[in-house]
CSV table of N, CA and C in Angstrom, one decimal:
chain,number,residue,atom,x,y,z
A,1127,MET,N,125.7,164.9,81.7
A,1127,MET,CA,126.4,164.8,80.4
A,1127,MET,C,127.4,163.8,80.5
A,1128,ILE,N,128.2,163.8,81.7
A,1128,ILE,CA,129.4,163.0,81.9
A,1128,ILE,C,128.9,161.7,81.9
A,1129,LEU,N,127.9,161.4,82.7
A,1129,LEU,CA,127.4,160.1,82.9
A,1129,LEU,C,127.1,159.4,81.5
A,1130,THR,N,126.2,160.2,80.6
A,1130,THR,CA,125.8,159.8,79.3
A,1130,THR,C,127.0,159.4,78.4
A,1131,PHE,N,127.9,160.3,78.3
A,1131,PHE,CA,128.9,160.1,77.5
A,1131,PHE,C,130.0,158.8,77.9
A,1132,THR,N,130.1,158.5,79.3
A,1132,THR,CA,130.7,157.4,79.6
A,1132,THR,C,130.1,156.1,79.4
A,1133,ALA,N,128.8,156.3,79.8
A,1133,ALA,CA,127.9,155.0,79.4
A,1133,ALA,C,128.0,154.7,77.9
A,1134,ILE,N,127.8,155.6,77.1
A,1134,ILE,CA,127.8,155.3,75.7
A,1134,ILE,C,129.4,154.5,75.2
A,1135,LEU,N,130.2,155.3,75.7
A,1135,LEU,CA,131.7,155.1,75.2
A,1135,LEU,C,132.1,153.6,75.7
A,1136,THR,N,131.6,153.2,77.1
A,1136,THR,CA,131.9,152.1,77.7
A,1136,THR,C,131.1,151.0,77.3
A,1137,ALA,N,129.9,151.4,76.9
A,1137,ALA,CA,129.2,150.2,76.0
A,1137,ALA,C,129.9,149.9,74.7
A,1138,LEU,N,130.4,150.8,74.1
A,1138,LEU,CA,131.2,150.7,72.7
A,1138,LEU,C,132.3,149.8,73.1
A,1139,LEU,N,133.0,150.1,74.1
A,1139,LEU,CA,134.3,149.5,74.3
A,1139,LEU,C,134.1,148.1,74.8
A,1140,LEU,N,132.9,147.8,75.5
A,1140,LEU,CA,132.6,146.2,75.8
A,1140,LEU,C,132.1,145.6,74.7
A,1141,LEU,N,131.3,146.2,73.9
A,1141,LEU,CA,130.6,145.4,72.8
A,1141,LEU,C,131.4,145.2,71.4
A,1142,ILE,N,132.5,146.0,71.3
A,1142,ILE,CA,133.3,146.1,70.1
A,1142,ILE,C,134.7,145.5,70.5
A,1143,ARG,N,135.1,144.2,70.5
A,1143,ARG,CA,136.3,143.9,71.0
A,1143,ARG,C,137.4,144.6,70.4
A,1144,PRO,N,137.6,144.8,69.2
A,1144,PRO,CA,138.9,145.6,68.6
A,1144,PRO,C,139.2,146.9,69.2
A,1145,LEU,N,138.2,147.5,69.8
A,1145,LEU,CA,138.5,148.9,70.5
A,1145,LEU,C,139.1,148.7,71.6
A,1146,GLN,N,139.0,147.5,72.4
A,1146,GLN,CA,139.6,147.3,73.6
A,1146,GLN,C,141.2,147.5,73.4
A,1147,LYS,N,141.7,147.0,72.4
A,1147,LYS,CA,143.3,147.0,72.1
A,1147,LYS,C,143.4,148.1,71.4
A,1148,ASN,N,142.7,149.2,71.0
A,1148,ASN,CA,143.1,150.4,70.3
A,1148,ASN,C,143.6,151.5,71.3
A,1149,PRO,N,144.6,151.8,71.3
A,1149,PRO,CA,145.0,153.0,72.2
A,1149,PRO,C,144.7,154.2,71.8
A,1150,PHE,N,144.2,154.4,70.5
A,1150,PHE,CA,143.6,155.8,70.0
A,1150,PHE,C,142.2,156.0,70.4
A,1151,PHE,N,141.5,154.7,70.7
A,1151,PHE,CA,140.2,154.8,71.3
A,1151,PHE,C,140.0,155.4,72.6
A,1152,VAL,N,141.0,154.9,73.2
A,1152,VAL,CA,141.3,155.3,74.9
A,1152,VAL,C,141.5,156.6,74.7
A,1153,LEU,N,142.3,157.4,73.9
A,1153,LEU,CA,142.6,158.7,73.7
A,1153,LEU,C,141.3,159.4,73.5
A,1154,HIS,N,140.3,159.1,72.4
A,1154,HIS,CA,139.1,159.4,72.1
A,1154,HIS,C,138.3,159.4,73.3
A,1155,PHE,N,138.1,158.4,74.1
A,1155,PHE,CA,137.5,158.3,75.3
A,1155,PHE,C,137.9,159.3,76.4
A,1156,ALA,N,139.0,159.7,76.5
A,1156,ALA,CA,139.5,160.7,77.4
A,1156,ALA,C,139.1,162.0,77.0
A,1157,PHE,N,139.2,162.3,75.5
A,1157,PHE,CA,138.8,163.5,75.1
A,1157,PHE,C,137.3,163.6,75.3
A,1158,MET,N,136.5,162.8,75.1
A,1158,MET,CA,135.0,163.0,75.1
A,1158,MET,C,134.7,163.2,76.5
A,1159,VAL,N,135.2,162.3,77.6
A,1159,VAL,CA,134.7,162.6,79.0
A,1159,VAL,C,135.2,164.0,79.3
A,1160,GLY,N,136.5,164.4,79.0
A,1160,GLY,CA,137.1,165.6,79.4
A,1160,GLY,C,136.0,166.7,78.8
A,1161,ALA,N,135.5,166.6,77.4
A,1161,ALA,CA,134.7,167.5,76.9
A,1161,ALA,C,133.4,167.6,77.7
A,1162,ALA,N,133.0,166.5,78.0
A,1162,ALA,CA,131.6,166.7,78.6
A,1162,ALA,C,131.8,167.2,80.1
A,1163,TRP,N,132.7,166.8,80.9
A,1163,TRP,CA,133.2,167.5,82.1
A,1163,TRP,C,133.3,168.9,82.0
A,1164,TYR,N,133.9,169.5,81.0
A,1164,TYR,CA,134.2,171.0,80.9
A,1164,TYR,C,132.9,171.7,80.5
A,1165,THR,N,132.0,171.2,79.7
A,1165,THR,CA,130.6,171.4,78.9
A,1165,THR,C,129.8,171.7,80.4
A,1166,GLN,N,129.7,170.5,81.2
A,1166,GLN,CA,128.9,170.5,82.3
A,1166,GLN,C,129.2,171.4,83.3
A,1167,ASN,N,130.5,171.4,83.7
A,1167,ASN,CA,131.1,172.2,84.7
A,1167,ASN,C,131.0,173.9,84.4
A,1168,TYR,N,131.2,174.2,83.2
A,1168,TYR,CA,131.7,175.6,82.8
A,1168,TYR,C,130.7,176.3,81.9
A,1169,LEU,N,129.9,175.4,80.9
A,1169,LEU,CA,129.1,175.9,80.0
A,1169,LEU,C,127.8,175.9,80.2
A,1170,PHE,N,127.1,174.7,80.3
A,1170,PHE,CA,125.7,174.5,80.6
A,1170,PHE,C,125.4,173.0,81.2
A,1171,LYS,N,124.5,172.9,81.7
A,1171,LYS,CA,124.0,171.6,82.2
A,1171,LYS,C,122.8,170.9,81.6
A,1172,THR,N,123.0,169.7,81.3
A,1172,THR,CA,121.9,168.9,80.8
A,1172,THR,C,121.6,167.8,81.5
A,1173,ALA,N,120.5,167.3,81.5
A,1173,ALA,CA,120.0,166.0,82.1
A,1173,ALA,C,120.6,164.9,81.4
A,1174,PRO,N,121.0,163.8,82.1
A,1174,PRO,CA,121.6,162.5,81.5
A,1174,PRO,C,120.5,161.8,80.6
A,1175,PHE,N,121.0,161.2,79.5
A,1175,PHE,CA,120.4,160.7,78.6
A,1175,PHE,C,118.9,161.2,77.8
A,1176,VAL,N,119.1,162.5,77.8
A,1176,VAL,CA,117.8,163.2,77.0
A,1176,VAL,C,118.4,163.6,75.6
A,1177,TYR,N,117.6,163.9,74.9
A,1177,TYR,CA,117.7,164.2,73.3
A,1177,TYR,C,119.1,165.1,73.1
A,1178,LYS,N,119.1,166.3,73.8
A,1178,LYS,CA,120.0,167.2,73.6
A,1178,LYS,C,121.4,166.6,74.0
A,1179,THR,N,121.5,165.9,75.2
A,1179,THR,CA,122.9,165.2,75.5
A,1179,THR,C,123.4,164.4,74.5
A,1180,PHE,N,122.4,163.7,73.6
A,1180,PHE,CA,122.9,162.6,72.6
A,1180,PHE,C,123.4,163.6,71.3
A,1181,LEU,N,122.8,164.7,71.1
A,1181,LEU,CA,123.2,165.4,70.0
A,1181,LEU,C,124.6,166.1,70.4
A,1182,TRP,N,124.9,166.6,71.5
A,1182,TRP,CA,126.1,166.9,71.9
A,1182,TRP,C,127.1,165.8,71.8
A,1183,PHE,N,126.7,164.6,72.2
A,1183,PHE,CA,127.6,163.6,72.1
A,1183,PHE,C,128.1,163.5,70.7
A,1184,VAL,N,127.2,163.5,69.8
A,1184,VAL,CA,127.4,163.2,68.4
A,1184,VAL,C,128.4,164.3,67.7
A,1185,VAL,N,128.1,165.5,68.2
A,1185,VAL,CA,128.9,166.8,67.7
A,1185,VAL,C,130.5,166.3,68.5
A,1186,TYR,N,130.6,166.0,69.8
A,1186,TYR,CA,131.8,166.0,70.3
A,1186,TYR,C,132.6,164.7,69.8
A,1187,HIS,N,131.9,163.7,69.7
A,1187,HIS,CA,132.5,162.5,68.9
A,1187,HIS,C,133.1,162.6,67.6
A,1188,LEU,N,132.2,163.4,66.5
A,1188,LEU,CA,132.9,163.6,65.4
A,1188,LEU,C,134.2,164.7,65.4
A,1189,VAL,N,134.1,165.7,66.4
A,1189,VAL,CA,135.3,166.3,66.4
A,1189,VAL,C,136.5,165.6,66.9
A,1190,SER,N,136.2,164.8,68.2
A,1190,SER,CA,137.3,164.2,68.9
A,1190,SER,C,137.9,163.0,68.0
A,1191,ILE,N,136.9,162.1,67.3
A,1191,ILE,CA,137.4,161.0,66.5
A,1191,ILE,C,138.2,161.5,65.3
A,1192,ASN,N,137.9,162.6,64.8
A,1192,ASN,CA,138.6,163.0,63.5
A,1192,ASN,C,140.1,163.5,64.2
A,1193,LEU,N,140.1,164.2,65.4
A,1193,LEU,CA,141.5,164.6,65.9
A,1193,LEU,C,142.2,163.6,66.3
A,1194,VAL,N,141.6,162.6,66.7
A,1194,VAL,CA,142.3,161.2,67.1
A,1194,VAL,C,142.8,160.5,66.1
A,1195,THR,N,142.1,160.5,64.8
A,1195,THR,CA,142.6,159.7,63.6
A,1195,THR,C,143.9,160.7,63.1
A,1196,ILE,N,143.7,162.0,63.1
A,1196,ILE,CA,145.1,162.6,62.5
A,1196,ILE,C,146.2,162.3,63.5
A,1197,ILE,N,145.9,162.2,64.7
A,1197,ILE,CA,147.1,161.9,65.8
A,1197,ILE,C,147.6,160.4,65.3
A,1198,ALA,N,146.7,159.4,65.0
A,1198,ALA,CA,147.2,158.2,64.9
A,1198,ALA,C,147.9,158.2,63.4
A,1199,TYR,N,147.3,158.9,62.6
A,1199,TYR,CA,148.2,158.9,61.1
A,1199,TYR,C,149.5,159.5,61.4
A,1200,GLY,N,149.7,160.5,62.4
A,1200,GLY,CA,150.9,161.2,62.4
A,1200,GLY,C,151.8,160.4,63.4
A,1201,ALA,N,151.2,159.6,64.2
A,1201,ALA,CA,152.0,158.6,65.0
A,1201,ALA,C,152.7,157.4,64.1
A,1202,ASP,N,151.8,156.9,63.1
A,1202,ASP,CA,152.2,156.0,62.2
A,1202,ASP,C,153.2,156.5,61.3
A,1203,LYS,N,153.0,157.8,60.9
A,1203,LYS,CA,154.2,158.2,59.9
A,1203,LYS,C,155.3,158.3,60.4
A,1204,ARG,N,155.4,158.9,61.9
A,1204,ARG,CA,156.7,159.1,62.7
A,1204,ARG,C,157.4,157.6,62.9
A,1205,ALA,N,156.5,156.7,63.1
A,1205,ALA,CA,157.0,155.4,63.4
A,1205,ALA,C,157.5,154.4,62.1
A,1206,ALA,N,157.0,154.9,61.1
A,1206,ALA,CA,157.6,154.5,59.8
A,1206,ALA,C,158.8,155.0,59.3
A,1207,LYS,N,159.0,156.4,59.7
A,1207,LYS,CA,160.5,157.1,59.4
A,1207,LYS,C,161.5,156.6,60.4
A,1208,ASN,N,160.9,156.3,61.5
A,1208,ASN,CA,162.0,156.0,62.8
A,1208,ASN,C,162.3,154.3,62.7
A,1209,HIS,N,161.6,153.7,61.8
A,1209,HIS,CA,161.6,152.1,61.9
A,1209,HIS,C,161.3,151.7,63.0
A,1210,ARG,N,160.2,151.9,63.6
A,1210,ARG,CA,159.6,151.6,64.9
A,1210,ARG,C,158.1,150.7,64.6
A,1211,TRP,N,157.7,150.2,65.8
A,1211,TRP,CA,156.4,149.8,65.7
A,1211,TRP,C,155.4,150.4,65.2
A,1212,ARG,N,154.7,150.0,64.3
A,1212,ARG,CA,153.9,150.9,63.5
A,1212,ARG,C,152.3,150.5,64.1
A,1213,VAL,N,151.4,151.6,63.8
A,1213,VAL,CA,150.0,151.5,64.1
A,1213,VAL,C,149.4,150.7,63.1
A,1214,SER,N,148.6,149.7,63.5
A,1214,SER,CA,148.1,148.7,62.5
A,1214,SER,C,147.0,149.4,61.6
A,1215,GLU,N,147.0,148.7,60.5
A,1215,GLU,CA,146.1,149.4,59.2
A,1215,GLU,C,144.5,149.0,60.0
A,1216,PHE,N,144.4,148.0,60.6
A,1216,PHE,CA,143.1,147.7,61.2
A,1216,PHE,C,142.6,148.8,62.2
A,1217,GLU,N,143.5,149.3,63.0
A,1217,GLU,CA,143.4,150.4,64.0
A,1217,GLU,C,143.0,151.6,63.1
A,1218,LEU,N,143.8,151.8,62.3
A,1218,LEU,CA,143.4,153.1,61.4
A,1218,LEU,C,142.0,153.2,60.7
A,1219,HIS,N,141.5,151.9,60.2
A,1219,HIS,CA,140.3,151.8,59.5
A,1219,HIS,C,139.3,151.9,60.5
A,1220,THR,N,139.4,151.5,61.8
A,1220,THR,CA,138.5,151.3,62.7
A,1220,THR,C,138.3,152.8,63.2
A,1221,LEU,N,139.2,153.7,63.3
A,1221,LEU,CA,138.9,155.0,63.4
A,1221,LEU,C,138.3,155.7,62.5
A,1222,GLU,N,138.6,155.2,61.3
A,1222,GLU,CA,137.8,155.7,60.1
A,1222,GLU,C,136.4,155.6,60.1
A,1223,PHE,N,136.1,154.4,60.5
A,1223,PHE,CA,134.6,153.7,60.4
A,1223,PHE,C,133.9,154.5,61.5
A,1224,LEU,N,134.6,154.7,62.8
A,1224,LEU,CA,134.0,155.4,63.9
A,1224,LEU,C,133.6,156.8,63.4
A,1225,GLY,N,133.8,157.5,62.2
A,1225,GLY,CA,133.6,158.6,61.9
A,1225,GLY,C,134.9,159.6,61.7
A,1226,GLY,N,136.0,159.1,61.7
A,1226,GLY,CA,137.3,159.7,61.6
A,1226,GLY,C,137.8,159.7,60.0
A,1227,TRP,N,136.9,159.5,59.1
A,1227,TRP,CA,137.3,159.8,57.7
A,1227,TRP,C,137.8,160.9,57.3
A,1228,ILE,N,137.1,162.0,57.7
A,1228,ILE,CA,137.6,163.4,57.4
A,1228,ILE,C,139.1,163.6,57.9
A,1229,GLY,N,139.2,163.2,59.0
A,1229,GLY,CA,140.4,163.3,59.7
A,1229,GLY,C,141.6,162.4,59.1
A,1230,ALA,N,141.3,161.2,58.6
A,1230,ALA,CA,142.1,160.3,57.8
A,1230,ALA,C,142.5,161.0,56.7
A,1231,PHE,N,141.5,161.5,55.9
A,1231,PHE,CA,141.7,162.2,54.4
A,1231,PHE,C,142.5,163.4,54.7
A,1232,ILE,N,142.4,164.2,55.8
A,1232,ILE,CA,143.3,165.4,55.9
A,1232,ILE,C,144.7,164.8,56.3
A,1233,ALA,N,144.7,163.9,57.2
A,1233,ALA,CA,146.2,163.4,57.6
A,1233,ALA,C,146.9,162.6,56.4
A,1234,GLN,N,146.2,162.0,55.5
A,1234,GLN,CA,146.7,161.5,54.4
A,1234,GLN,C,147.4,162.4,53.4
A,1235,LYS,N,146.8,163.7,53.6
A,1235,LYS,CA,147.2,164.8,52.5
A,1235,LYS,C,148.4,165.5,53.3
A,1236,LEU,N,148.2,165.7,54.4
A,1236,LEU,CA,149.0,166.5,55.3
A,1236,LEU,C,150.4,165.8,55.7
A,1237,PHE,N,150.3,164.4,55.9
A,1237,PHE,CA,151.6,163.6,56.2
A,1237,PHE,C,152.0,163.1,55.2
A,1238,ARG,N,151.3,163.0,53.9
A,1238,ARG,CA,151.6,162.2,52.7
A,1238,ARG,C,151.9,160.8,53.1
A,1239,HIS,N,150.9,160.3,53.7
A,1239,HIS,CA,151.1,158.8,54.4
A,1239,HIS,C,149.7,158.1,53.9
A,1240,LYS,N,150.0,156.8,53.5
A,1240,LYS,CA,149.2,155.9,53.2
A,1240,LYS,C,148.2,156.3,51.9
A,1241,THR,N,149.0,156.9,50.9
A,1241,THR,CA,148.3,157.4,49.9
A,1241,THR,C,148.9,156.5,48.6
A,1242,LYS,N,149.6,155.6,48.5
A,1242,LYS,CA,150.0,154.9,47.5
A,1242,LYS,C,149.6,153.4,47.6
A,1243,LYS,N,149.4,152.8,48.8
A,1243,LYS,CA,149.0,151.4,49.0
A,1243,LYS,C,147.9,151.2,48.6
A,1244,LYS,N,147.7,150.3,47.5
A,1244,LYS,CA,146.1,150.3,46.8
A,1244,LYS,C,145.2,149.6,47.8
A,1245,SER,N,145.9,148.6,48.5
A,1245,SER,CA,144.7,147.8,49.4
A,1245,SER,C,144.3,148.7,50.5
A,1246,PHE,N,145.3,149.5,50.9
A,1246,PHE,CA,144.9,150.6,52.0
A,1246,PHE,C,143.7,151.5,51.6
A,1247,ARG,N,143.8,152.1,50.3
A,1247,ARG,CA,143.2,153.0,49.7
A,1247,ARG,C,141.6,152.4,49.6
A,1248,VAL,N,141.7,151.2,48.9
A,1248,VAL,CA,140.3,150.6,48.6
A,1248,VAL,C,139.7,150.3,50.1
A,1249,MET,N,140.4,150.0,50.9
A,1249,MET,CA,139.5,149.8,52.4
A,1249,MET,C,139.1,151.0,52.9
A,1250,PHE,N,139.9,152.2,52.7
A,1250,PHE,CA,139.5,153.6,53.1
A,1250,PHE,C,138.2,154.2,52.5
A,1251,TRP,N,138.2,153.9,51.3
A,1251,TRP,CA,136.9,154.2,50.5
A,1251,TRP,C,135.9,153.2,50.8
A,1252,LEU,N,136.0,152.0,51.1
A,1252,LEU,CA,135.0,151.1,51.6
A,1252,LEU,C,134.4,151.4,52.9
A,1253,MET,N,135.3,151.9,54.0
A,1253,MET,CA,134.8,152.3,55.3
A,1253,MET,C,134.1,153.7,55.0
A,1254,LEU,N,134.2,154.3,54.2
A,1254,LEU,CA,133.8,155.7,54.0
A,1254,LEU,C,132.2,155.3,53.4
A,1255,PHE,N,132.3,154.5,52.6
A,1255,PHE,CA,130.9,153.8,51.7
A,1255,PHE,C,130.0,153.4,52.8
A,1256,LEU,N,130.5,152.5,53.8
A,1256,LEU,CA,130.0,151.7,54.8
A,1256,LEU,C,129.4,152.9,55.6
A,1257,GLN,N,130.0,153.7,56.0
A,1257,GLN,CA,129.6,154.8,57.2
A,1257,GLN,C,128.5,155.5,56.5
A,1258,ILE,N,128.5,156.0,55.2
A,1258,ILE,CA,127.4,156.7,54.6
A,1258,ILE,C,126.2,155.8,54.4
A,1259,ALA,N,126.4,154.6,54.2
A,1259,ALA,CA,125.3,153.6,54.0
A,1259,ALA,C,124.6,153.6,55.4
A,1260,LEU,N,125.5,153.4,56.4
A,1260,LEU,CA,124.8,153.4,57.8
A,1260,LEU,C,124.2,154.5,58.4
A,1261,VAL,N,124.6,155.8,58.1
A,1261,VAL,CA,124.0,157.1,58.3
A,1261,VAL,C,122.7,157.0,57.5
A,1262,TYR,N,122.6,156.7,56.2
A,1262,TYR,CA,121.5,156.7,55.3
A,1262,TYR,C,120.5,155.7,56.0
A,1263,TYR,N,120.7,154.5,56.4
A,1263,TYR,CA,119.9,153.7,57.3
A,1263,TYR,C,119.2,154.2,58.3
A,1264,ILE,N,120.2,154.7,59.1
A,1264,ILE,CA,119.6,155.4,60.5
A,1264,ILE,C,118.8,156.5,60.2
A,1265,LEU,N,118.9,157.3,59.0
A,1265,LEU,CA,118.2,158.6,58.9
A,1265,LEU,C,116.8,158.0,58.3
A,1266,THR,N,116.8,157.0,57.5
A,1266,THR,CA,115.5,156.5,57.0
A,1266,THR,C,114.7,155.7,58.0
A,1267,PHE,N,115.4,154.9,59.0
A,1267,PHE,CA,114.7,154.3,60.1
A,1267,PHE,C,114.1,155.3,60.9
A,1268,LEU,N,114.8,156.7,61.1
A,1268,LEU,CA,114.1,157.7,61.9
A,1268,LEU,C,113.2,158.5,61.5
A,1269,ASN,N,112.8,158.1,60.1
A,1269,ASN,CA,112.0,158.8,59.2
A,1269,ASN,C,112.3,160.2,58.9
A,1270,ILE,N,113.7,160.4,59.0
A,1270,ILE,CA,114.1,161.9,58.8
A,1270,ILE,C,114.3,162.1,57.2
A,1271,ILE,N,114.7,160.9,56.6
A,1271,ILE,CA,114.5,161.1,55.0
A,1271,ILE,C,113.9,159.9,54.7
A,1272,LYS,N,113.3,159.9,53.4
A,1272,LYS,CA,112.5,158.8,52.9
A,1272,LYS,C,112.9,158.3,51.5
């Protein structure tokens, strides 16, 4: 499980250049590898690169990326209040596109942050639409829906 998770996340990191500069993706990477290590050592073992391991990856990824997105929004809100260097909107949108839109929506309501800037809101909903379209495409490609 650790091998599978590390291979997938490393491939993402190498293939998607903006992720290399996103410190929150590194936090997500650490959460994922830690969850895989805990699962493999204390809960159950699975063989690397099998269907069940990929399903666990998706579950852990969605939980982790949403937690990391909430942390990123909180860090940006704190930086805004203290007049410090902010988290870029591009980094926030990247986290949303990777599956963290639920965490982004919760963080916007929780911290009352990024709720008024129209260009940010438009991009947020665009990221959500693109993610839904991508999931739909994958599900139709796999013949799960027709």
